[in-house]
């Protein structure tokens, strides 16, 4: 299958970071394997020079989803399938559950991890927009210790994060949103299932008395990496949640995307589709929410 | 329980209900282990990148693409391949239903389809058509147009 490779199963986080420190970029973490294995198979530049696979899928400290003090703590090795099916995720973080449930196929979701989806930071990573609107933080560990990083800062450029060769993400932390935050996730792909996103959108909104109290908006696959649209969020705050506002926000999104990505071959298609999809998402999330 | 790092693996796992113990090269994928080392060629390799589902097997009861599982990750697990579906030479109702409905044409997707369907019925005894389609979304068929396959699963679910 792949060039001579060694396969090691560290027993815990401590042993994992020690091995990463020892081997640096010759070692690669292996969890679900759904990016690493085809990457090596296809001789992708992002997966070259790997001599040792560190299988962390069953490391006990990386498992589980629990609610602790208003925070959902998700172990780094939790699969997309388990994440999407988890009752706490479905109740409190439905936008993330929906996105996770639409990644790939069931076979992929049974192995691929939530962490793997954002840590490779493909422009189209589906879990990124929801994690951004939920203001996710992650815990990153190396031999020196652990730090907490805001996911938005951790994601740097396409396929590039702050993660160094000797580091491991150990958990994802999501603060419980306010109870009146409602939201949805939209994904457009070439087909309904097993499709790479061409456009994805995540929206959370707190509407009361017909006005926007707070809005959080993120997109995927339309800018170099998934991102929040804070200027649009600020523009929406306090405004009457009606069709005129939604239209203006959608126009603004179009302008921002062009500013960031420039005119691309896909723009004549993607631009009106993003705007219209965003408009429809705003309509469906924000209407019928009179206090 | 961490193996010493090595380019050889000693694997102990349960395969189609029987405990087995094999040595294998560390750079094998599960599909290679099954087809080449163990001679179980019912599992097919269609795309090698986890998109077609022809290589679907069950790992601890869940459908996975065996082309994406490094062999070392089956240590301590239960693996079910298509060869484990019929018992004592008697076809599983799903297999019989596929035959009855003409859901097998070239047959290449069939092992993967059957195992994805089997995994579905283990957790959902009466799936709707939508649920069947979702469970089989990761299994591509180039021959049938899927209708016969969906009908076969519906009937086997009863």
Short mmCIF file of C-alpha atoms in Angstrom, two decimals:
data_model
loop_
_atom_site.label_atom_id
_atom_site.label_comp_id
_atom_site.label_asym_id
_atom_site.label_seq_id
_atom_site.Cartn_x
_atom_site.Cartn_y
_atom_site.Cartn_z
CA UNK A 1 0.00 0.00 0.00
CA UNK A 2 2.37 2.64 1.21
CA UNK A 3 6.10 2.81 1.64
CA UNK A 4 7.66 1.06 4.60
CA UNK A 5 6.09 2.58 7.63
CA UNK A 6 6.16 1.79 11.31
CA UNK A 7 2.96 1.52 13.28
CA UNK A 8 2.91 2.45 16.94
CA UNK A 9 0.01 2.63 19.34
CA UNK A 10 0.87 5.04 22.20
CA UNK A 11 -0.97 4.17 25.39
CA UNK A 12 -1.72 7.71 26.52
CA UNK A 13 -1.26 11.39 25.76
CA UNK A 14 2.06 11.58 27.59
CA UNK A 15 3.57 8.82 25.47
CA UNK A 16 2.11 10.38 22.33
CA UNK A 17 3.73 13.79 22.85
CA UNK A 18 7.01 12.16 23.84
CA UNK A 19 7.03 10.21 20.58
CA UNK A 20 6.12 13.33 18.61
CA UNK A 21 8.95 15.23 20.27
CA UNK A 22 11.34 12.41 19.46
CA UNK A 23 10.39 11.96 15.82
CA UNK A 24 9.04 15.35 14.76
CA UNK A 25 7.69 15.44 11.25
CA UNK A 26 8.71 11.83 10.53
CA UNK A 27 5.81 10.85 12.76
CA UNK A 28 2.17 11.46 11.92
CA UNK A 29 -0.82 11.13 14.17
CA UNK A 30 -3.38 8.61 12.98
CA UNK A 31 -6.93 8.65 14.24
CA UNK A 32 -9.71 7.82 11.77
CA UNK A 33 -7.24 7.58 8.90
CA UNK A 34 -9.66 8.97 6.33
CA UNK A 35 -7.28 11.78 5.34
CA UNK A 36 -3.93 10.22 6.22
CA UNK A 37 -4.36 6.91 4.40
CA UNK A 38 -5.56 8.21 1.03
CA UNK A 39 -3.08 11.07 1.38
CA UNK A 40 -0.17 8.66 1.65
CA UNK A 41 -1.70 6.41 -0.99
CA UNK A 42 -1.95 9.30 -3.46
CA UNK A 43 1.52 10.59 -2.55
CA UNK A 44 0.06 13.91 -1.53
CA UNK A 45 2.63 16.56 -0.60
CA UNK A 46 0.84 17.02 2.70
CA UNK A 47 1.49 13.41 3.68
CA UNK A 48 5.00 12.80 2.45
CA UNK A 49 8.02 11.77 4.48
CA UNK A 50 6.01 9.88 7.08
CA UNK A 51 7.96 7.06 8.67
CA UNK A 52 5.88 6.34 11.75
CA UNK A 53 2.13 6.34 12.27
CA UNK A 54 1.02 7.00 15.85
CA UNK A 55 -2.39 5.42 16.28
CA UNK A 56 -4.25 7.49 18.88
CA UNK A 57 -7.78 6.44 18.00
CA UNK A 58 -8.22 4.40 21.18
CA UNK A 59 -6.29 6.56 23.65
CA UNK A 60 -8.65 6.67 26.63
CA UNK A 61 -8.00 10.34 27.48
CA UNK A 62 -9.13 11.40 24.00
CA UNK A 63 -12.57 9.81 24.19
CA UNK A 64 -15.96 10.99 25.31
CA UNK A 65 -18.31 13.91 25.18
CA UNK A 66 -19.36 15.54 28.42
CA UNK A 67 -21.00 18.66 29.73
CA UNK A 68 -18.94 20.37 32.43
CA UNK A 69 -19.88 23.77 33.87
CA UNK A 70 -21.75 25.05 30.82
CA UNK A 71 -19.09 23.73 28.46
CA UNK A 72 -19.23 20.77 26.16
CA UNK A 73 -15.90 18.98 26.18
CA UNK A 74 -15.32 16.68 23.22
CA UNK A 75 -12.41 14.25 23.22
CA UNK A 76 -10.14 14.65 20.22
CA UNK A 77 -10.67 11.07 19.04
CA UNK A 78 -14.47 11.25 18.94
CA UNK A 79 -15.76 10.23 15.53
CA UNK A 80 -18.03 12.42 13.40
CA UNK A 81 -20.73 9.74 13.66
CA UNK A 82 -20.60 9.66 17.46
CA UNK A 83 -20.46 13.45 17.62
CA UNK A 84 -23.48 13.88 15.31
CA UNK A 85 -25.52 11.28 17.20
CA UNK A 86 -24.71 12.52 20.69
CA UNK A 87 -27.82 13.82 22.50
CA UNK A 88 -25.96 16.73 24.10
CA UNK A 89 -24.57 17.86 20.75
CA UNK A 90 -27.94 17.51 19.07
CA UNK A 91 -29.69 19.49 21.74
CA UNK A 92 -27.21 22.27 22.43
CA UNK A 93 -25.10 22.43 19.26
CA UNK A 94 -27.47 21.35 16.48
CA UNK A 95 -25.64 23.34 13.79
CA UNK A 96 -22.47 21.33 14.47
CA UNK A 97 -24.39 18.04 14.65
CA UNK A 98 -25.95 18.71 11.26
CA UNK A 99 -22.63 19.62 9.62
CA UNK A 100 -20.91 16.55 11.05
CA UNK A 101 -23.72 14.28 9.85
CA UNK A 102 -23.24 15.44 6.27
CA UNK A 103 -19.51 14.82 5.97
CA UNK A 104 -18.71 12.04 3.51
CA UNK A 105 -20.50 8.75 3.92
CA UNK A 106 -21.46 6.73 6.97
CA UNK A 107 -18.34 4.63 6.45
CA UNK A 108 -16.23 7.78 6.59
CA UNK A 109 -18.09 9.24 9.58
CA UNK A 110 -17.68 6.02 11.54
CA UNK A 111 -13.90 6.56 11.47
CA UNK A 112 -13.16 10.22 10.74
CA UNK A 113 -12.81 12.41 13.81
CA UNK A 114 -14.14 15.89 14.44
CA UNK A 115 -10.57 16.95 15.17
CA UNK A 116 -9.23 15.54 11.92
CA UNK A 117 -11.78 17.55 9.99
CA UNK A 118 -10.57 20.92 11.25
CA UNK A 119 -6.94 20.11 11.93
CA UNK A 120 -6.27 19.54 8.24
CA UNK A 121 -8.01 22.85 7.54
CA UNK A 122 -9.15 22.18 4.03
CA UNK A 123 -11.06 25.22 2.69
CA UNK A 124 -14.18 23.07 2.50
CA UNK A 125 -13.94 21.48 6.00
CA UNK A 126 -17.58 21.20 6.99
CA UNK A 127 -17.22 21.28 10.75
CA UNK A 128 -15.30 24.57 10.70
CA UNK A 129 -18.14 27.06 10.11
CA UNK A 130 -20.28 25.60 12.93
CA UNK A 131 -17.34 25.39 15.31
CA UNK A 132 -16.57 29.03 14.50
CA UNK A 133 -20.09 30.24 15.24
CA UNK A 134 -19.99 28.30 18.52
CA UNK A 135 -16.67 30.05 19.34
CA UNK A 136 -14.88 26.76 19.80
CA UNK A 137 -11.64 26.49 21.70
CA UNK A 138 -9.23 23.60 21.54
CA UNK A 139 -6.61 22.20 23.89
CA UNK A 140 -3.21 21.63 22.31
CA UNK A 141 -0.60 19.55 24.13
CA UNK A 142 3.10 19.00 23.74
CA UNK A 143 5.85 17.80 26.11
CA UNK A 144 5.96 21.23 27.75
CA UNK A 145 2.32 21.24 28.63
CA UNK A 146 -1.05 22.33 27.35
CA UNK A 147 -2.47 25.54 25.98
CA UNK A 148 -5.99 26.55 25.08
CA UNK A 149 -6.42 28.21 21.72
CA UNK A 150 -9.41 29.81 20.07
CA UNK A 151 -10.16 27.74 16.98
CA UNK A 152 -10.50 30.89 14.89
CA UNK A 153 -6.87 31.78 15.68
CA UNK A 154 -5.66 28.21 15.34
CA UNK A 155 -6.79 28.04 11.70
CA UNK A 156 -4.26 30.02 9.71
CA UNK A 157 -4.28 29.27 5.97
CA UNK A 158 -5.55 26.52 3.69
CA UNK A 159 -4.22 23.22 5.05
CA UNK A 160 -2.22 25.13 7.63
CA UNK A 161 -2.90 25.56 11.34
CA UNK A 162 -0.87 26.55 14.38
CA UNK A 163 -0.29 22.89 15.16
CA UNK A 164 3.40 22.08 15.28
CA UNK A 165 4.91 18.73 14.37
CA UNK A 166 5.30 17.78 18.04
CA UNK A 167 1.78 18.70 19.10
CA UNK A 168 -1.54 16.97 19.62
CA UNK A 169 -5.06 18.37 19.93
CA UNK A 170 -6.60 16.71 23.00
CA UNK A 171 -10.08 18.15 23.18
CA UNK A 172 -12.56 20.63 21.77
CA UNK A 173 -14.42 22.93 24.10
CA UNK A 174 -17.74 24.54 23.21
CA UNK A 175 -19.43 27.05 25.47
CA UNK A 176 -23.17 26.49 25.79
CA UNK A 177 -24.87 29.16 23.71
CA UNK A 178 -27.67 31.24 25.20
CA UNK A 179 -30.92 29.25 25.15
CA UNK A 180 -32.60 31.57 22.64
CA UNK A 181 -29.84 31.17 20.05
CA UNK A 182 -31.28 29.31 17.10
CA UNK A 183 -29.36 28.28 14.05
CA UNK A 184 -28.87 26.14 11.01
CA UNK A 185 -26.22 24.79 8.66
CA UNK A 186 -26.39 24.83 4.88
CA UNK A 187 -24.24 22.77 2.54
CA UNK A 188 -24.16 22.79 -1.24
CA UNK A 189 -22.32 20.01 -3.00
CA UNK A 190 -22.43 18.37 -6.38
CA UNK A 191 -24.65 15.71 -4.90
CA UNK A 192 -26.55 15.25 -1.67
CA UNK A 193 -24.29 12.67 -0.14
CA UNK A 194 -20.56 11.99 -0.10
CA UNK A 195 -19.81 15.38 -1.57
CA UNK A 196 -17.17 18.00 -1.00
CA UNK A 197 -18.83 21.30 -0.11
CA UNK A 198 -18.86 23.95 -2.80
CA UNK A 199 -20.52 26.32 -0.34
CA UNK A 200 -21.28 25.94 3.34
CA UNK A 201 -22.89 28.36 5.78
CA UNK A 202 -23.43 28.28 9.54
CA UNK A 203 -25.74 30.72 11.27
CA UNK A 204 -26.72 31.36 14.88
CA UNK A 205 -29.17 34.10 15.73
CA UNK A 206 -30.83 35.45 18.85
CA UNK A 207 -33.95 37.30 17.77
CA UNK A 208 -36.35 38.85 20.20
CA UNK A 209 -39.15 41.30 19.70
CA UNK A 210 -38.43 41.09 16.03
CA UNK A 211 -34.91 42.45 16.40
CA UNK A 212 -31.50 40.88 16.10
CA UNK A 213 -29.94 40.66 19.55
CA UNK A 214 -26.93 38.75 18.27
CA UNK A 215 -25.96 36.98 15.12
CA UNK A 216 -23.02 34.73 14.31
CA UNK A 217 -22.22 33.89 10.74
CA UNK A 218 -19.56 31.68 9.19
CA UNK A 219 -18.92 30.24 5.78
CA UNK A 220 -16.82 27.44 4.33
CA UNK A 221 -15.55 26.70 0.86
CA UNK A 222 -16.04 30.27 -0.39
CA UNK A 223 -12.98 31.90 1.12
CA UNK A 224 -9.46 30.46 1.51
CA UNK A 225 -10.41 29.06 4.93
CA UNK A 226 -13.64 28.93 6.89
CA UNK A 227 -14.34 32.27 8.52
CA UNK A 228 -16.64 34.40 10.63
CA UNK A 229 -18.17 37.50 9.12
CA UNK A 230 -17.91 39.84 12.10
CA UNK A 231 -18.58 43.03 10.15
CA UNK A 232 -21.87 41.60 8.93
CA UNK A 233 -22.68 40.39 12.45
CA UNK A 234 -22.08 43.92 13.75
CA UNK A 235 -24.20 45.42 10.98
CA UNK A 236 -27.08 43.12 11.91
CA UNK A 237 -27.04 43.80 15.64
CA UNK A 238 -30.05 45.71 16.88
CA UNK A 239 -31.74 45.80 13.47
CA UNK A 240 -35.25 44.70 12.68
CA UNK A 241 -35.10 41.09 11.47
CA UNK A 242 -36.95 41.48 8.17
CA UNK A 243 -36.48 40.72 4.50
CA UNK A 244 -34.84 44.08 3.86
CA UNK A 245 -32.16 43.35 6.45
CA UNK A 246 -31.58 39.83 5.14
CA UNK A 247 -31.14 41.19 1.61
CA UNK A 248 -28.64 43.77 2.77
CA UNK A 249 -26.68 41.23 4.80
CA UNK A 250 -26.57 38.87 1.81
CA UNK A 251 -25.31 41.68 -0.42
CA UNK A 252 -22.67 42.50 2.15
CA UNK A 253 -21.56 38.91 2.27
CA UNK A 254 -21.13 38.93 -1.49
CA UNK A 255 -18.97 42.03 -1.30
CA UNK A 256 -16.80 40.59 1.46
CA UNK A 257 -16.23 37.32 -0.34
CA UNK A 258 -15.07 39.12 -3.48
CA UNK A 259 -12.83 41.36 -1.43
CA UNK A 260 -11.22 38.35 0.18
CA UNK A 261 -11.07 35.88 -2.64
CA UNK A 262 -11.07 38.14 -5.66
CA UNK A 263 -12.85 37.20 -8.86
CA UNK A 264 -12.39 33.49 -9.56
CA UNK A 265 -13.56 31.21 -12.28
CA UNK A 266 -16.31 30.04 -9.95
CA UNK A 267 -17.49 33.52 -8.93
CA UNK A 268 -20.28 33.92 -11.55
CA UNK A 269 -21.80 30.76 -10.10
CA UNK A 270 -20.86 30.89 -6.46
CA UNK A 271 -21.55 34.53 -5.73
CA UNK A 272 -25.30 34.66 -6.43
CA UNK A 273 -25.71 31.19 -4.96
CA UNK A 274 -23.98 32.16 -1.71
CA UNK A 275 -26.04 35.31 -1.44
CA UNK A 276 -29.33 33.57 -2.15
CA UNK A 277 -28.53 30.64 0.15
CA UNK A 278 -27.52 33.00 2.92
CA UNK A 279 -30.71 35.00 2.41
CA UNK A 280 -32.80 31.84 2.65
CA UNK A 281 -30.90 30.69 5.72
CA UNK A 282 -31.52 34.03 7.43
CA UNK A 283 -35.18 33.86 6.53
CA UNK A 284 -35.67 30.38 7.87
CA UNK A 285 -33.71 30.88 11.08
CA UNK A 286 -34.89 34.39 11.93
CA UNK A 287 -38.55 34.40 11.07
CA UNK A 288 -41.34 33.47 13.48
CA UNK A 289 -39.16 34.48 16.34
CA UNK A 290 -41.22 37.36 17.71
CA UNK A 291 -40.82 37.35 21.46
CA UNK B 1 -0.46 -2.72 25.19
CA UNK B 2 1.53 -0.53 22.82
CA UNK B 3 3.46 -2.67 20.39
CA UNK B 4 7.14 -1.97 20.07
CA UNK B 5 7.57 0.15 17.00
CA UNK B 6 8.23 -2.08 14.14
CA UNK B 7 7.40 -2.56 10.52
CA UNK B 8 5.79 -5.88 11.38
CA UNK B 9 2.61 -6.27 13.36
CA UNK B 10 1.28 -9.10 15.46
CA UNK B 11 -2.50 -8.86 15.25
CA UNK B 12 -5.07 -10.59 17.40
CA UNK B 13 -8.65 -9.92 16.48
CA UNK B 14 -11.97 -11.59 15.81
CA UNK B 15 -12.78 -12.22 12.16
CA UNK B 16 -16.24 -13.43 11.19
CA UNK B 17 -16.79 -14.72 14.69
CA UNK B 18 -13.47 -16.53 15.08
CA UNK B 19 -10.43 -15.35 17.03
CA UNK B 20 -7.40 -15.08 14.80
CA UNK B 21 -3.74 -14.31 15.28
CA UNK B 22 -1.67 -13.16 12.32
CA UNK B 23 1.60 -11.43 11.56
CA UNK B 24 1.43 -8.72 8.93
CA UNK B 25 3.48 -5.90 7.48
CA UNK B 26 2.75 -2.60 9.19
CA UNK B 27 2.12 -0.79 5.91
CA UNK B 28 -0.88 -2.90 4.98
CA UNK B 29 -4.41 -1.58 4.88
CA UNK B 30 -7.21 -3.78 6.18
CA UNK B 31 -8.35 -4.42 2.59
CA UNK B 32 -4.88 -5.77 1.77
CA UNK B 33 -4.79 -7.89 4.92
CA UNK B 34 -8.15 -9.42 4.08
CA UNK B 35 -7.64 -9.99 0.37
CA UNK B 36 -3.97 -10.90 0.18
CA UNK B 37 -2.87 -12.24 3.53
CA UNK B 38 -6.14 -13.94 4.49
CA UNK B 39 -7.44 -14.83 1.03
CA UNK B 40 -10.85 -13.29 1.67
CA UNK B 41 -11.46 -11.74 -1.70
CA UNK B 42 -15.15 -11.02 -1.21
CA UNK B 43 -14.13 -7.51 -0.11
CA UNK B 44 -13.36 -5.50 -3.24
CA UNK B 45 -11.15 -2.50 -3.84
CA UNK B 46 -12.80 0.04 -6.13
CA UNK B 47 -11.19 3.43 -5.61
CA UNK B 48 -8.61 3.19 -2.81
CA UNK B 49 -9.69 6.58 -1.43
CA UNK B 50 -12.87 5.81 0.49
CA UNK B 51 -15.39 7.10 -2.02
CA UNK B 52 -16.98 4.02 -3.58
CA UNK B 53 -17.64 1.72 -0.61
CA UNK B 54 -16.78 -1.48 -2.49
CA UNK B 55 -14.33 -2.27 0.30
CA UNK B 56 -16.92 -1.88 3.07
CA UNK B 57 -16.54 -4.25 6.03
CA UNK B 58 -17.90 -4.02 9.56
CA UNK B 59 -15.48 -3.01 12.30
CA UNK B 60 -16.98 -3.45 15.75
CA UNK B 61 -20.38 -3.56 14.06
CA UNK B 62 -19.95 -0.33 12.12
CA UNK B 63 -19.56 0.00 8.37
CA UNK B 64 -16.11 1.30 7.40
CA UNK B 65 -14.03 1.54 4.24
CA UNK B 66 -11.36 -1.12 4.69
CA UNK B 67 -9.13 0.73 2.21
CA UNK B 68 -8.78 3.48 4.81
CA UNK B 69 -8.02 1.34 7.87
CA UNK B 70 -4.35 0.58 8.51
CA UNK B 71 -4.14 -3.09 9.47
CA UNK B 72 -2.73 -2.25 12.90
CA UNK B 73 -5.99 -0.63 13.86
CA UNK B 74 -7.91 -3.92 13.89
CA UNK B 75 -6.01 -5.13 16.93
CA UNK B 76 -8.57 -6.24 19.50
CA UNK B 77 -11.51 -5.52 17.22
CA UNK B 78 -14.30 -7.53 15.64
CA UNK B 79 -14.27 -7.58 11.88
CA UNK B 80 -17.04 -8.89 9.69
CA UNK B 81 -16.59 -9.40 5.98
CA UNK B 82 -19.07 -10.59 3.36
CA UNK B 83 -17.79 -14.11 3.91
CA UNK B 84 -19.29 -13.91 7.40
CA UNK B 85 -22.82 -13.03 6.35
CA UNK B 86 -24.12 -16.43 5.30
CA UNK B 87 -24.12 -18.97 8.12
CA UNK B 88 -23.49 -22.71 7.63
CA UNK B 89 -23.90 -22.25 3.91
CA UNK B 90 -27.33 -20.68 4.28
CA UNK B 91 -27.80 -17.24 2.75
CA UNK B 92 -28.71 -14.37 5.03
CA UNK B 93 -32.21 -12.99 4.26
CA UNK B 94 -30.56 -9.86 2.84
CA UNK B 95 -28.56 -11.94 0.38
CA UNK B 96 -31.64 -13.90 -0.67
CA UNK B 97 -33.60 -10.69 -1.06
CA UNK B 98 -30.87 -9.20 -3.28
CA UNK B 99 -31.11 -12.24 -5.52
CA UNK B 100 -34.91 -12.16 -5.55
CA UNK B 101 -34.96 -8.49 -6.54
CA UNK B 102 -32.31 -8.60 -9.24
CA UNK B 103 -30.12 -6.33 -7.12
CA UNK B 104 -26.94 -8.04 -8.31
CA UNK B 105 -25.69 -7.27 -11.82
CA UNK B 106 -21.93 -7.28 -12.09
CA UNK B 107 -21.78 -7.94 -8.35
CA UNK B 108 -18.80 -5.72 -7.61
CA UNK B 109 -20.63 -3.38 -5.25
CA UNK B 110 -22.67 -6.20 -3.73
CA UNK B 111 -20.51 -7.27 -0.80
CA UNK B 112 -20.19 -3.67 0.38
CA UNK B 113 -23.90 -2.99 -0.18
CA UNK B 114 -24.90 -6.06 1.80
CA UNK B 115 -22.69 -5.18 4.74
CA UNK B 116 -23.88 -1.56 4.84
CA UNK B 117 -27.46 -2.84 4.72
CA UNK B 118 -26.73 -5.43 7.39
CA UNK B 119 -25.22 -2.78 9.67
CA UNK B 120 -28.31 -0.62 9.15
CA UNK B 121 -30.73 -3.39 10.06
CA UNK B 122 -28.78 -4.12 13.24
CA UNK B 123 -29.62 -0.63 14.56
CA UNK B 124 -32.84 0.09 12.68
CA UNK B 125 -35.04 -2.92 12.02
CA UNK B 126 -37.60 -1.02 9.91
CA UNK B 127 -35.80 1.69 8.02
CA UNK B 128 -37.63 4.08 5.73
CA UNK B 129 -36.53 4.43 2.14
CA UNK B 130 -34.72 7.66 3.08
CA UNK B 131 -32.90 5.90 5.89
CA UNK B 132 -31.87 3.09 3.57
CA UNK B 133 -30.57 5.59 1.04
CA UNK B 134 -28.55 7.38 3.72
CA UNK B 135 -27.07 4.15 5.00
CA UNK B 136 -26.10 3.13 1.46
CA UNK B 137 -24.95 6.60 0.36
CA UNK B 138 -21.34 5.52 0.67
CA UNK B 139 -21.79 2.51 -1.63
CA UNK B 140 -21.75 3.30 -5.33
CA UNK B 141 -23.34 1.03 -7.92
CA UNK B 142 -22.69 1.55 -11.62
CA UNK B 143 -25.14 -1.11 -12.84
CA UNK B 144 -28.50 -1.23 -11.15
CA UNK B 145 -29.60 2.37 -10.66
CA UNK B 146 -30.09 1.43 -6.98
CA UNK B 147 -33.85 0.76 -7.10
CA UNK B 148 -33.53 -3.02 -6.90
CA UNK B 149 -31.06 -2.69 -4.06
CA UNK B 150 -33.34 -0.43 -2.04
CA UNK B 151 -36.33 -2.71 -2.69
CA UNK B 152 -34.26 -5.70 -1.59
CA UNK B 153 -33.28 -4.05 1.68
CA UNK B 154 -36.86 -2.96 2.35
CA UNK B 155 -38.14 -6.45 1.87
CA UNK B 156 -35.43 -8.03 4.00
CA UNK B 157 -36.32 -5.58 6.75
CA UNK B 158 -39.87 -6.90 6.54
#
